[in-house]
Short mmCIF file of N, CA and C in Angstrom, two decimals:
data_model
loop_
_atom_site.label_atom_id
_atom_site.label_comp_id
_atom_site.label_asym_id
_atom_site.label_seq_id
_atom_site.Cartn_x
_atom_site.Cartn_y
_atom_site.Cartn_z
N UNK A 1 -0.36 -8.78 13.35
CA UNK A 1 -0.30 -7.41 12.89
C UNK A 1 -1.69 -7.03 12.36
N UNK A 2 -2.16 -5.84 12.93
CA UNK A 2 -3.14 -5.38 12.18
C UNK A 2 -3.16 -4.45 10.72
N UNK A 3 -3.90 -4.26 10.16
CA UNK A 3 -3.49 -3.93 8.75
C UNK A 3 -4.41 -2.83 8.57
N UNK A 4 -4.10 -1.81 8.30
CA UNK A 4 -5.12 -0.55 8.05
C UNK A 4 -5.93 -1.01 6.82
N UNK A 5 -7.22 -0.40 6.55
CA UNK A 5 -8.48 -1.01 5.94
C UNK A 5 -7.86 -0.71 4.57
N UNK A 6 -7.07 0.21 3.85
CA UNK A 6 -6.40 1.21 2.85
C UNK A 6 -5.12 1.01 2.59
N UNK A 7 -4.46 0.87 2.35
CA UNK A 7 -3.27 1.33 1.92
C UNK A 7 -2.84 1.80 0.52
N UNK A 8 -2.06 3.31 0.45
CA UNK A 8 -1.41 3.41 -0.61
C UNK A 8 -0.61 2.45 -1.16
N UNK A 9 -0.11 2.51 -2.68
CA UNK A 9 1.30 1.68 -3.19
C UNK A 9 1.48 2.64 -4.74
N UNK A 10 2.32 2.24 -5.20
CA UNK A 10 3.34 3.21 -6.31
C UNK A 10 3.81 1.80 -6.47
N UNK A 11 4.68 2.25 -8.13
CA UNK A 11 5.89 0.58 -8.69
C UNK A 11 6.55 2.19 -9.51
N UNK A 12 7.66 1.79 -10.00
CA UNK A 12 8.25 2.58 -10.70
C UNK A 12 8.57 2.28 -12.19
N UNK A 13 7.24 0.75 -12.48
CA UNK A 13 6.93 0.87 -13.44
C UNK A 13 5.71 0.85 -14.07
N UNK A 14 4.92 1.75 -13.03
CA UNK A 14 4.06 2.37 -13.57
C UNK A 14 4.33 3.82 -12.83
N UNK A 15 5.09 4.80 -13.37
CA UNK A 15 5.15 6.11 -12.88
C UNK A 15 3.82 6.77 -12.68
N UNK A 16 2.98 6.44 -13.64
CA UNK A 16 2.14 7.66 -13.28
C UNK A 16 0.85 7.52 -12.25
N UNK A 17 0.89 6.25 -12.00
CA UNK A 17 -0.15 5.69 -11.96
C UNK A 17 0.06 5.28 -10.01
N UNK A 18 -1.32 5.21 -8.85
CA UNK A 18 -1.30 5.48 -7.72
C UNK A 18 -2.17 4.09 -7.68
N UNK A 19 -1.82 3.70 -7.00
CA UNK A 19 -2.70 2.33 -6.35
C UNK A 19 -2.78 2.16 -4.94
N UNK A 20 -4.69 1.69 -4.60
CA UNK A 20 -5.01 1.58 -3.48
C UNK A 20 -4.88 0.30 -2.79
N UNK A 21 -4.90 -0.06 -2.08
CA UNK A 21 -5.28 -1.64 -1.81
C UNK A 21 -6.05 -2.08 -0.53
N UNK A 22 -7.50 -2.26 -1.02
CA UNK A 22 -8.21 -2.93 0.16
C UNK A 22 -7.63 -4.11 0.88
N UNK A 23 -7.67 -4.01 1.92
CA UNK A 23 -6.84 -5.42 2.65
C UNK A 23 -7.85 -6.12 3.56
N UNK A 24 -9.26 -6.01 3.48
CA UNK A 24 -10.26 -6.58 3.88
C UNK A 24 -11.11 -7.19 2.52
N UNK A 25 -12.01 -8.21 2.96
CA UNK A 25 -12.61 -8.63 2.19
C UNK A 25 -13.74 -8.02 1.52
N UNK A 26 -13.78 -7.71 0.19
CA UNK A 26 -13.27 -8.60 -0.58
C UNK A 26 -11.67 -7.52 -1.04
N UNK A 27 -10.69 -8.15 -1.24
CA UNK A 27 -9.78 -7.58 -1.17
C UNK A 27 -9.75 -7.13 -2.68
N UNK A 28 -9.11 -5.78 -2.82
CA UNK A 28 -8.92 -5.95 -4.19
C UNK A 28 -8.05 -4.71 -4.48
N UNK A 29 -7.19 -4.27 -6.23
CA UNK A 29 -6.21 -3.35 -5.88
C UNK A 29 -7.28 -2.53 -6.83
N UNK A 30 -7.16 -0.61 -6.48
CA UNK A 30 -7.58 -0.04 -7.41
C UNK A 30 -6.48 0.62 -7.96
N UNK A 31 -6.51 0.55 -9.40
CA UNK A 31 -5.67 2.10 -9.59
C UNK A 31 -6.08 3.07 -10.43
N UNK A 32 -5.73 3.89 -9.31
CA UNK A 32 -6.27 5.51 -10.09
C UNK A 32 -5.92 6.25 -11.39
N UNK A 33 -5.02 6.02 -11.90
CA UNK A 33 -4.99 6.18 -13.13
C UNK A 33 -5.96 5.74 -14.02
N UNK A 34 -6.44 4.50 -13.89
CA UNK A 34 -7.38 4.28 -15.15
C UNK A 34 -8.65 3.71 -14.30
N UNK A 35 -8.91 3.95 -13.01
CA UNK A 35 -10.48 3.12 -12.31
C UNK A 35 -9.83 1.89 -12.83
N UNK A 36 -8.62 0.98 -13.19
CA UNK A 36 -9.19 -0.57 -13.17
C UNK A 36 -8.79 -1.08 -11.65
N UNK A 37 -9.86 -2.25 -11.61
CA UNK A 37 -10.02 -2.85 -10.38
C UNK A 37 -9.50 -4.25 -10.23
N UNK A 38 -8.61 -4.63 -9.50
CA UNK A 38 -7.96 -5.93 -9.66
C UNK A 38 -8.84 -6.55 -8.50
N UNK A 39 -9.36 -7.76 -8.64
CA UNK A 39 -9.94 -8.29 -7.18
C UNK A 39 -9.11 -9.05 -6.85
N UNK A 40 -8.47 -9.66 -5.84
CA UNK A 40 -7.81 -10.47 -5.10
C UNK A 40 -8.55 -11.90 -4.53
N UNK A 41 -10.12 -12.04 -4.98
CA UNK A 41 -10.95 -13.22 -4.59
C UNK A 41 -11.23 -14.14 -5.78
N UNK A 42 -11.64 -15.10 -5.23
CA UNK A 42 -12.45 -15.82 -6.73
C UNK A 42 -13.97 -15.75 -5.68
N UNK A 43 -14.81 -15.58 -6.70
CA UNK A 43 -16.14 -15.30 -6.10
C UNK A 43 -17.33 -16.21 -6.73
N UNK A 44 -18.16 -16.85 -6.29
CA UNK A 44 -19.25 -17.45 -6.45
C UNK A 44 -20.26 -16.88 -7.68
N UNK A 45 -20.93 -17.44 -8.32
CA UNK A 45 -21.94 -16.21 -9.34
C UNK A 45 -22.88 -15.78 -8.13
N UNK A 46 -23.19 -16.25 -7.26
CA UNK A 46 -24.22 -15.38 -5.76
C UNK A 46 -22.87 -14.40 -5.35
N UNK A 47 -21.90 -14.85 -4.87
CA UNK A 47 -20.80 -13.63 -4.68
C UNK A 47 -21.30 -12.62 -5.43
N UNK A 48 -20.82 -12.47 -6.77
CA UNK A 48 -20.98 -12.02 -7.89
C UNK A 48 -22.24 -10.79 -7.97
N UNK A 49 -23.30 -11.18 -7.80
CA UNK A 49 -24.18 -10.67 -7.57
C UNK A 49 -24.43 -9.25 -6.33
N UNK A 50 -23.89 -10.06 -5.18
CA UNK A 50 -23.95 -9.32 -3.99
C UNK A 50 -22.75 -8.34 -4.25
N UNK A 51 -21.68 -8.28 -4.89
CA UNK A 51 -20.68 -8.04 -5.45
C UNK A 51 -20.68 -6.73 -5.95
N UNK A 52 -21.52 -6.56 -6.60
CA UNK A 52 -21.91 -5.60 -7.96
C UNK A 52 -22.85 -4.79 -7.00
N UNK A 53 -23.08 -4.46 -6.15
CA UNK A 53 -23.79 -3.33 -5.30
C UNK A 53 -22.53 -3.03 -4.49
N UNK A 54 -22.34 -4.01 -3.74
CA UNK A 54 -20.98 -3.26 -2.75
C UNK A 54 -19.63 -2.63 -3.22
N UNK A 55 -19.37 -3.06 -4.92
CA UNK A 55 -18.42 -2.86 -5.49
C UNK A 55 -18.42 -0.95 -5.68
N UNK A 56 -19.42 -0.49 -5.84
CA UNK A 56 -19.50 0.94 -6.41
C UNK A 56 -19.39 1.82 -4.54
N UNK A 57 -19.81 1.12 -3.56
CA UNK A 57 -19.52 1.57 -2.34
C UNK A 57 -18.21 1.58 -1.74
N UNK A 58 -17.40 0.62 -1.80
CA UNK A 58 -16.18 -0.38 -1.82
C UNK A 58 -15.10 1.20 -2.55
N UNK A 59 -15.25 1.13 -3.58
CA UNK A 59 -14.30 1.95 -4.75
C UNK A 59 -14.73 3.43 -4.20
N UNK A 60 -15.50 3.81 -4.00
CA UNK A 60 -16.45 5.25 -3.03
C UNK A 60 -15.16 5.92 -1.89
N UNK A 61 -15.01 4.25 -1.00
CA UNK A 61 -14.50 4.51 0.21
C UNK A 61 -12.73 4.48 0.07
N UNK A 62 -12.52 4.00 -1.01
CA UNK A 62 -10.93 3.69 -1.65
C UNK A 62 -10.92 5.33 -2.35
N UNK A 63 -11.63 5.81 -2.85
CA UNK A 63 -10.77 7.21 -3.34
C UNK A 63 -11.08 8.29 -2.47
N UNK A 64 -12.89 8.11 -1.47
CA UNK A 64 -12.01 9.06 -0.46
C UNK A 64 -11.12 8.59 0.55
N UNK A 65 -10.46 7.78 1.00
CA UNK A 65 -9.44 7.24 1.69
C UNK A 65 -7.85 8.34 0.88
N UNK A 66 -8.05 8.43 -0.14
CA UNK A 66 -6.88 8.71 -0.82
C UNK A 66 -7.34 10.49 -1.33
N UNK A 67 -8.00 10.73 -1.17
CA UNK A 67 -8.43 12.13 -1.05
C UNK A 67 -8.04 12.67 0.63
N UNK A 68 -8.29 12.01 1.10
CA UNK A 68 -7.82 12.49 2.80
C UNK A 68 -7.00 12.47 3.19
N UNK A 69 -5.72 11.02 2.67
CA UNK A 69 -4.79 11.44 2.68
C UNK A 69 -4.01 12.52 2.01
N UNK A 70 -4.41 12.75 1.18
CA UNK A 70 -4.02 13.55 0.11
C UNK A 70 -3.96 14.89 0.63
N UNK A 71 -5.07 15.39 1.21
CA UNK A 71 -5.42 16.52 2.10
C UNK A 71 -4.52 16.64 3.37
N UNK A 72 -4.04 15.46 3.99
CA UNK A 72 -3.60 15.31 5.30
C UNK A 72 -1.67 16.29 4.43
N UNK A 73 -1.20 15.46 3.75
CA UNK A 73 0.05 15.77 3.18
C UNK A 73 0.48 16.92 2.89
N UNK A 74 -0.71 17.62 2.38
CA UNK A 74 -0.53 19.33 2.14
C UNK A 74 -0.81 20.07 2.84
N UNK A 75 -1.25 19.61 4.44
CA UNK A 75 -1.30 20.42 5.13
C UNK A 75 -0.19 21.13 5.57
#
């Protein structure tokens, strides 16, 4: 199965709150309610490093992913 790069998710115990989930590496969950970022890796301190530039690009492409859908729904 292939896995879209994005996916939405919701829990219904967190009502208010919208979560993304990268499903490529480095995988990780965002949620929009508060910007926190769950990573799904354990990473190297060189990971780490390389990490912290792609991370602010990474999170870029996770809320417009969810802005477009967002747009797509109210059409």
């Amino acid at each position: 199965m292939e896995l879209p790069k994005f996916l939405l998710g919701d829990n219904t115990d967190h009502p208010s709150a919208i979560f993304i989930i990268h499903t490529e590496y480095p995988r990780f969950i965002l949620n929009l309610e508060n910007d926190e970022v769950e990573w799904l890796e354990d990473f190297s301190k060189e990971d780490e490093k390389e990490l912290e530039s792609e991370a602010e690009n990474l999170i870029r492409e996770a809320t417009d992913f969810y802005d477009r859908e967002v747009s797509r729904y109210e059409e």
